[in-house]
Short mmCIF file of C-alpha atoms in Angstrom, two decimals:
data_model
loop_
_atom_site.label_atom_id
_atom_site.label_comp_id
_atom_site.label_asym_id
_atom_site.label_seq_id
_atom_site.Cartn_x
_atom_site.Cartn_y
_atom_site.Cartn_z
CA MET N 113 27.03 35.84 44.93
CA GLY N 114 27.54 33.53 41.93
CA THR N 115 24.80 32.23 40.18
CA ASP N 116 24.85 28.39 40.30
CA ILE N 117 24.68 27.10 43.73
CA THR N 118 24.41 23.16 43.82
CA LEU N 119 23.69 21.05 47.16
CA ARG N 120 24.90 17.53 47.59
CA GLU N 121 25.56 14.89 50.36
CA ALA N 122 29.17 14.98 51.44
CA HIS N 123 31.27 12.20 51.16
CA SER N 124 34.26 10.75 53.27
CA ALA N 125 36.67 12.25 50.60
CA ASP N 126 35.12 15.78 51.94
CA HIS N 127 36.47 15.40 55.35
CA PRO N 128 39.56 17.68 54.69
CA LEU N 129 37.35 20.13 52.96
CA LEU N 130 35.01 19.97 55.84
CA LEU N 131 37.82 20.10 58.33
CA SER N 132 38.98 23.25 56.45
CA LEU N 133 35.59 25.11 56.22
CA ALA N 134 35.37 24.74 60.02
CA ARG N 135 38.75 26.12 60.53
CA GLU N 136 37.78 29.24 58.22
CA ALA N 137 34.25 29.64 59.62
CA TYR N 138 35.31 29.26 63.47
CA ARG N 139 38.59 31.38 63.22
CA GLU N 140 37.49 34.87 64.23
CA VAL N 141 35.28 33.33 67.24
CA LEU N 142 37.78 31.10 68.62
CA SER N 143 40.48 33.97 68.27
CA LEU N 144 38.13 36.06 70.81
CA GLN N 145 37.56 33.10 73.11
CA PHE N 146 40.62 31.24 72.81
CA SER N 147 44.31 31.62 71.70
CA GLY N 148 42.36 30.47 67.87
CA TRP N 149 42.09 27.34 66.14
CA ASP N 150 44.37 24.88 67.97
CA GLU N 151 44.59 21.62 65.45
CA SER N 152 45.29 19.37 68.36
CA VAL N 153 41.79 20.26 70.49
CA HIS N 154 39.46 21.65 67.97
CA GLY N 155 40.75 19.78 64.85
CA VAL N 156 40.56 16.44 67.02
CA ARG N 157 36.83 17.07 67.89
CA PHE N 158 35.67 18.16 64.61
CA ALA N 159 37.38 15.51 63.18
CA GLU N 160 35.53 13.21 65.77
CA LYS N 161 31.87 14.93 64.43
CA LEU N 162 33.06 13.91 60.86
CA ALA N 163 32.85 10.28 61.70
CA THR N 164 29.19 10.72 62.84
CA LEU N 165 27.42 13.19 61.39
CA LYS N 166 26.23 13.83 57.84
CA PHE N 167 26.68 16.63 56.03
CA LEU N 168 24.88 18.57 53.23
CA VAL N 169 27.49 20.61 51.14
CA ALA N 170 26.84 23.74 49.02
CA GLU N 171 29.17 24.56 46.19
CA LEU N 172 29.04 27.85 44.20
CA ASP N 173 30.19 27.53 40.67
CA GLY N 174 31.72 24.44 41.58
CA GLU N 175 33.66 25.73 44.31
CA PRO N 176 32.63 23.90 47.92
CA VAL N 177 31.72 27.17 50.25
CA ALA N 178 29.20 25.87 52.57
CA ALA N 179 28.13 22.73 54.47
CA ILE N 180 25.46 21.94 57.35
CA SER N 181 24.82 19.02 59.54
CA THR N 182 21.36 18.41 61.21
CA THR N 183 19.85 15.68 62.87
CA LEU N 184 16.08 14.84 62.70
CA HIS N 185 14.07 14.22 66.21
CA ASP N 186 10.33 13.47 66.84
CA ASP N 187 9.55 17.15 67.50
CA HIS N 188 12.28 18.74 66.24
CA LEU N 189 15.35 19.20 63.67
CA ARG N 190 18.71 20.07 65.62
CA VAL N 191 21.38 21.88 63.74
CA ASN N 192 24.57 20.02 64.86
CA GLU N 193 27.33 22.38 62.25
CA ILE N 194 26.62 25.27 59.70
CA LEU N 195 29.69 26.11 58.31
CA VAL N 196 30.19 28.92 55.69
CA SER N 197 33.52 30.10 54.67
CA PRO N 198 33.92 33.87 55.58
CA THR N 199 34.48 34.95 52.02
CA HIS N 200 30.85 33.85 51.29
CA GLN N 201 28.86 34.53 54.30
CA ASN N 202 25.83 37.00 54.55
CA GLN N 203 24.68 35.90 50.73
CA GLY N 204 22.24 33.75 51.78
CA ILE N 205 24.13 30.57 51.12
CA GLY N 206 23.61 29.07 55.05
CA SER N 207 20.16 29.85 54.82
CA ARG N 208 19.57 28.25 51.62
CA LEU N 209 21.06 25.23 53.45
CA LEU N 210 19.12 25.78 56.14
CA ARG N 211 15.84 25.74 54.06
CA ARG N 212 16.73 22.74 52.23
CA GLU N 213 17.51 20.57 55.36
CA ILE N 214 13.80 21.65 56.85
CA GLU N 215 12.21 20.47 53.67
CA LEU N 216 14.06 16.96 53.88
CA ALA N 217 12.87 17.06 57.33
CA GLN N 218 9.09 17.47 56.66
#
């Protein structure tokens, strides 16, 4: 894994990036359950989520590679989405995002 991971809030300009991360992250799962990523179905649904959810983006050496969205409730923190580029999975980036969201919730 690279050395410089930066976490930042996502902005509306990041929507194409988040949609791309979702496509990459869900590609394998959707190909097993359905016929793959269908932009008219999955893309539209994810775009609707982007309109209402806040995301935290992880950048590795300046490149966005992961994102997380959570909602804080009275008694729990709900993970809405966690997206990690397949080439950056199993490197602790998703865990780092989740730990940061937990810290912010406390």
